[in-house]
Amino acid sequence: MNSSYFPYGGIEVFHKLGVEFVITHVINKGAIWGLFSNYQFLLVALRIIIIAALGCYLCLKQISTYRKACLVVILAGAVGNVFDCIVYGHVIDMFCFIFWGYVYPVFNIADAAIFCGILMLLLETTRSKTVASSLR
């Protein structure tokens, strides 16, 4: 297929049942979806503070191994994005999904790690609430 069809150019990896996956190259100087790109220094400083706070929380708080794993996955993604911002001045997003014509915002591996860690925490919280309510 013609690469000009895809958002940001890119190379199609697959197209099945209306879902497309494209590898592309997008420079992101901001936060999520490029927001606040004019405040790069502030964003990096804020991210470093959040990483330090999360690291302290992990070291000082007694939490379950599962919850610790979730937070470590989030922390790894955050560190990856901050590293890229400090070393390269931006993050490179490369994964683009198109769901039945809707282009999902382009993301990278670090973003996926952060998302998966948060999703794991939400699922664990929902599961523990469900179990607690069934015991009553």
PDB file of C-alpha atoms in Angstrom:
ATOM      1  CA  MET A   1       0.000   0.000   0.000  1.00  0.00           C
ATOM      2  CA  ASN A   2       1.138   3.591  -0.588  1.00  0.00           C
ATOM      3  CA  SER A   3       2.938   4.961   2.502  1.00  0.00           C
ATOM      4  CA  SER A   4       1.415   8.433   1.976  1.00  0.00           C
ATOM      5  CA  TYR A   5      -1.915   6.856   2.977  1.00  0.00           C
ATOM      6  CA  PHE A   6      -0.695   6.375   6.544  1.00  0.00           C
ATOM      7  CA  PRO A   7      -0.576   9.183   9.060  1.00  0.00           C
ATOM      8  CA  TYR A   8       2.990  10.520   9.356  1.00  0.00           C
ATOM      9  CA  GLY A   9       4.111   8.259   6.505  1.00  0.00           C
ATOM     10  CA  GLY A  10       5.187   4.920   7.904  1.00  0.00           C
ATOM     11  CA  ILE A  11       5.279   1.295   6.917  1.00  0.00           C
ATOM     12  CA  GLU A  12       2.285  -0.984   7.253  1.00  0.00           C
ATOM     13  CA  VAL A  13       2.929  -4.060   9.387  1.00  0.00           C
ATOM     14  CA  PHE A  14      -0.550  -5.569   9.160  1.00  0.00           C
ATOM     15  CA  HIS A  15      -4.112  -4.781   8.155  1.00  0.00           C
ATOM     16  CA  LYS A  16      -6.731  -7.259   9.389  1.00  0.00           C
ATOM     17  CA  LEU A  17     -10.464  -6.820  10.009  1.00  0.00           C
ATOM     18  CA  GLY A  18     -10.254  -3.020   9.859  1.00  0.00           C
ATOM     19  CA  VAL A  19      -7.330  -2.762  12.275  1.00  0.00           C
ATOM     20  CA  GLU A  20      -4.032  -1.505  10.911  1.00  0.00           C
ATOM     21  CA  PHE A  21      -0.629  -1.353  12.575  1.00  0.00           C
ATOM     22  CA  VAL A  22       1.967   1.017  11.160  1.00  0.00           C
ATOM     23  CA  ILE A  23       5.580   1.657  12.158  1.00  0.00           C
ATOM     24  CA  THR A  24       6.339   5.353  11.761  1.00  0.00           C
ATOM     25  CA  HIS A  25       8.674   8.073  13.060  1.00  0.00           C
ATOM     26  CA  VAL A  26       7.204  10.942  15.071  1.00  0.00           C
ATOM     27  CA  ILE A  27       9.267  13.316  17.206  1.00  0.00           C
ATOM     28  CA  ASN A  28       7.456  14.232  20.421  1.00  0.00           C
ATOM     29  CA  LYS A  29       8.908  17.140  22.411  1.00  0.00           C
ATOM     30  CA  GLY A  30       6.002  17.330  24.826  1.00  0.00           C
ATOM     31  CA  ALA A  31       4.076  15.106  27.170  1.00  0.00           C
ATOM     32  CA  ILE A  32       1.210  12.841  26.182  1.00  0.00           C
ATOM     33  CA  TRP A  33       0.289  13.415  22.506  1.00  0.00           C
ATOM     34  CA  GLY A  34       2.753  16.310  22.315  1.00  0.00           C
ATOM     35  CA  LEU A  35       0.999  18.505  24.872  1.00  0.00           C
ATOM     36  CA  PHE A  36       3.084  21.198  26.596  1.00  0.00           C
ATOM     37  CA  SER A  37       5.931  20.910  24.063  1.00  0.00           C
ATOM     38  CA  ASN A  38       6.854  24.542  24.767  1.00  0.00           C
ATOM     39  CA  TYR A  39       7.697  23.615  28.377  1.00  0.00           C
ATOM     40  CA  GLN A  40      10.313  20.894  27.841  1.00  0.00           C
ATOM     41  CA  PHE A  41      12.540  21.830  30.785  1.00  0.00           C
ATOM     42  CA  LEU A  42       9.571  22.016  33.160  1.00  0.00           C
ATOM     43  CA  LEU A  43       8.257  18.674  31.892  1.00  0.00           C
ATOM     44  CA  VAL A  44      11.617  16.943  32.395  1.00  0.00           C
ATOM     45  CA  ALA A  45      11.969  18.435  35.894  1.00  0.00           C
ATOM     46  CA  LEU A  46       8.426  17.369  36.824  1.00  0.00           C
ATOM     47  CA  ARG A  47       9.016  13.861  35.443  1.00  0.00           C
ATOM     48  CA  ILE A  48      12.250  13.518  37.436  1.00  0.00           C
ATOM     49  CA  ILE A  49      10.438  14.587  40.619  1.00  0.00           C
ATOM     50  CA  ILE A  50       7.678  12.030  39.973  1.00  0.00           C
ATOM     51  CA  ILE A  51      10.259   9.299  39.262  1.00  0.00           C
ATOM     52  CA  ALA A  52      12.112  10.128  42.500  1.00  0.00           C
ATOM     53  CA  ALA A  53       8.858  10.098  44.494  1.00  0.00           C
ATOM     54  CA  LEU A  54       7.819   6.783  42.965  1.00  0.00           C
ATOM     55  CA  GLY A  55      11.262   5.320  43.655  1.00  0.00           C
ATOM     56  CA  CYS A  56      11.089   6.435  47.294  1.00  0.00           C
ATOM     57  CA  TYR A  57       7.587   4.992  47.606  1.00  0.00           C
ATOM     58  CA  LEU A  58       8.793   1.655  46.233  1.00  0.00           C
ATOM     59  CA  CYS A  59      11.748   1.549  48.639  1.00  0.00           C
ATOM     60  CA  LEU A  60       9.999   2.745  51.790  1.00  0.00           C
ATOM     61  CA  LYS A  61       6.469   1.354  51.588  1.00  0.00           C
ATOM     62  CA  GLN A  62       5.541  -2.265  52.272  1.00  0.00           C
ATOM     63  CA  ILE A  63       3.354  -3.275  49.346  1.00  0.00           C
ATOM     64  CA  SER A  64       2.514  -6.520  47.601  1.00  0.00           C
ATOM     65  CA  THR A  65       4.925  -7.994  45.080  1.00  0.00           C
ATOM     66  CA  TYR A  66       2.311  -7.596  42.345  1.00  0.00           C
ATOM     67  CA  ARG A  67       1.792  -3.907  43.086  1.00  0.00           C
ATOM     68  CA  LYS A  68       5.564  -3.423  43.244  1.00  0.00           C
ATOM     69  CA  ALA A  69       5.888  -5.042  39.814  1.00  0.00           C
ATOM     70  CA  CYS A  70       3.218  -2.703  38.416  1.00  0.00           C
ATOM     71  CA  LEU A  71       5.011   0.337  39.785  1.00  0.00           C
ATOM     72  CA  VAL A  72       8.390  -0.873  38.493  1.00  0.00           C
ATOM     73  CA  VAL A  73       6.918  -1.227  34.988  1.00  0.00           C
ATOM     74  CA  ILE A  74       5.559   2.343  35.221  1.00  0.00           C
ATOM     75  CA  LEU A  75       8.892   3.574  36.582  1.00  0.00           C
ATOM     76  CA  ALA A  76      10.843   1.865  33.772  1.00  0.00           C
ATOM     77  CA  GLY A  77       8.696   3.541  31.129  1.00  0.00           C
ATOM     78  CA  ALA A  78       9.012   6.926  32.801  1.00  0.00           C
ATOM     79  CA  VAL A  79      12.803   6.613  33.092  1.00  0.00           C
ATOM     80  CA  GLY A  80      13.008   5.602  29.414  1.00  0.00           C
ATOM     81  CA  ASN A  81      11.084   8.675  28.293  1.00  0.00           C
ATOM     82  CA  VAL A  82      13.082  11.009  30.553  1.00  0.00           C
ATOM     83  CA  PHE A  83      16.345   9.503  29.309  1.00  0.00           C
ATOM     84  CA  ASP A  84      15.316  10.178  25.723  1.00  0.00           C
ATOM     85  CA  CYS A  85      14.275  13.754  26.562  1.00  0.00           C
ATOM     86  CA  ILE A  86      17.572  14.497  28.299  1.00  0.00           C
ATOM     87  CA  VAL A  87      19.856  12.797  25.764  1.00  0.00           C
ATOM     88  CA  TYR A  88      18.023  13.547  22.505  1.00  0.00           C
ATOM     89  CA  GLY A  89      15.797  16.504  23.427  1.00  0.00           C
ATOM     90  CA  HIS A  90      12.690  14.572  22.449  1.00  0.00           C
ATOM     91  CA  VAL A  91      11.028  11.173  22.485  1.00  0.00           C
ATOM     92  CA  ILE A  92      10.509   9.179  19.317  1.00  0.00           C
ATOM     93  CA  ASP A  93       7.073   7.649  18.971  1.00  0.00           C
ATOM     94  CA  MET A  94       6.799   4.857  16.436  1.00  0.00           C
ATOM     95  CA  PHE A  95       3.741   2.650  16.905  1.00  0.00           C
ATOM     96  CA  CYS A  96       0.556   3.728  15.167  1.00  0.00           C
ATOM     97  CA  PHE A  97      -2.713   1.814  15.296  1.00  0.00           C
ATOM     98  CA  ILE A  98      -5.678   2.636  13.114  1.00  0.00           C
ATOM     99  CA  PHE A  99      -8.941   1.143  14.387  1.00  0.00           C
ATOM    100  CA  TRP A 100     -11.635   1.156  11.679  1.00  0.00           C
ATOM    101  CA  GLY A 101     -10.478   4.539  10.376  1.00  0.00           C
ATOM    102  CA  TYR A 102      -9.717   6.123  13.763  1.00  0.00           C
ATOM    103  CA  VAL A 103      -6.005   6.889  14.143  1.00  0.00           C
ATOM    104  CA  TYR A 104      -4.956   6.173  17.727  1.00  0.00           C
ATOM    105  CA  PRO A 105      -2.202   8.557  18.910  1.00  0.00           C
ATOM    106  CA  VAL A 106       1.303   7.333  18.074  1.00  0.00           C
ATOM    107  CA  PHE A 107       3.264   5.929  21.032  1.00  0.00           C
ATOM    108  CA  ASN A 108       6.535   4.169  21.949  1.00  0.00           C
ATOM    109  CA  ILE A 109       7.628   1.240  24.115  1.00  0.00           C
ATOM    110  CA  ALA A 110       8.057   3.411  27.225  1.00  0.00           C
ATOM    111  CA  ASP A 111       4.512   4.774  26.821  1.00  0.00           C
ATOM    112  CA  ALA A 112       3.231   1.211  26.443  1.00  0.00           C
ATOM    113  CA  ALA A 113       5.035   0.196  29.658  1.00  0.00           C
ATOM    114  CA  ILE A 114       3.476   3.088  31.569  1.00  0.00           C
ATOM    115  CA  PHE A 115       0.038   2.241  30.185  1.00  0.00           C
ATOM    116  CA  CYS A 116       0.392  -1.476  30.981  1.00  0.00           C
ATOM    117  CA  GLY A 117       1.587  -0.762  34.530  1.00  0.00           C
ATOM    118  CA  ILE A 118      -1.368   1.539  35.173  1.00  0.00           C
ATOM    119  CA  LEU A 119      -3.778  -0.957  33.611  1.00  0.00           C
ATOM    120  CA  MET A 120      -2.351  -3.741  35.797  1.00  0.00           C
ATOM    121  CA  LEU A 121      -2.862  -1.553  38.890  1.00  0.00           C
ATOM    122  CA  LEU A 122      -6.443  -0.750  37.906  1.00  0.00           C
ATOM    123  CA  LEU A 123      -7.247  -4.403  37.240  1.00  0.00           C
ATOM    124  CA  GLU A 124      -5.735  -5.435  40.569  1.00  0.00           C
ATOM    125  CA  THR A 125      -7.684  -2.740  42.405  1.00  0.00           C
ATOM    126  CA  THR A 126     -10.925  -3.760  40.686  1.00  0.00           C
ATOM    127  CA  ARG A 127     -10.274  -7.440  41.400  1.00  0.00           C
ATOM    128  CA  SER A 128      -9.504  -6.808  45.066  1.00  0.00           C
ATOM    129  CA  LYS A 129     -12.708  -4.734  45.452  1.00  0.00           C
ATOM    130  CA  THR A 130     -14.724  -7.493  43.795  1.00  0.00           C
ATOM    131  CA  VAL A 131     -13.203 -10.151  46.068  1.00  0.00           C
ATOM    132  CA  ALA A 132     -13.756  -7.980  49.167  1.00  0.00           C
ATOM    133  CA  SER A 133     -17.410  -7.361  48.281  1.00  0.00           C
ATOM    134  CA  SER A 134     -18.023 -11.077  47.646  1.00  0.00           C
ATOM    135  CA  LEU A 135     -16.668 -11.931  51.105  1.00  0.00           C
ATOM    136  CA  ARG A 136     -19.243  -9.732  52.827  1.00  0.00           C
TER     137      ARG A 136
END
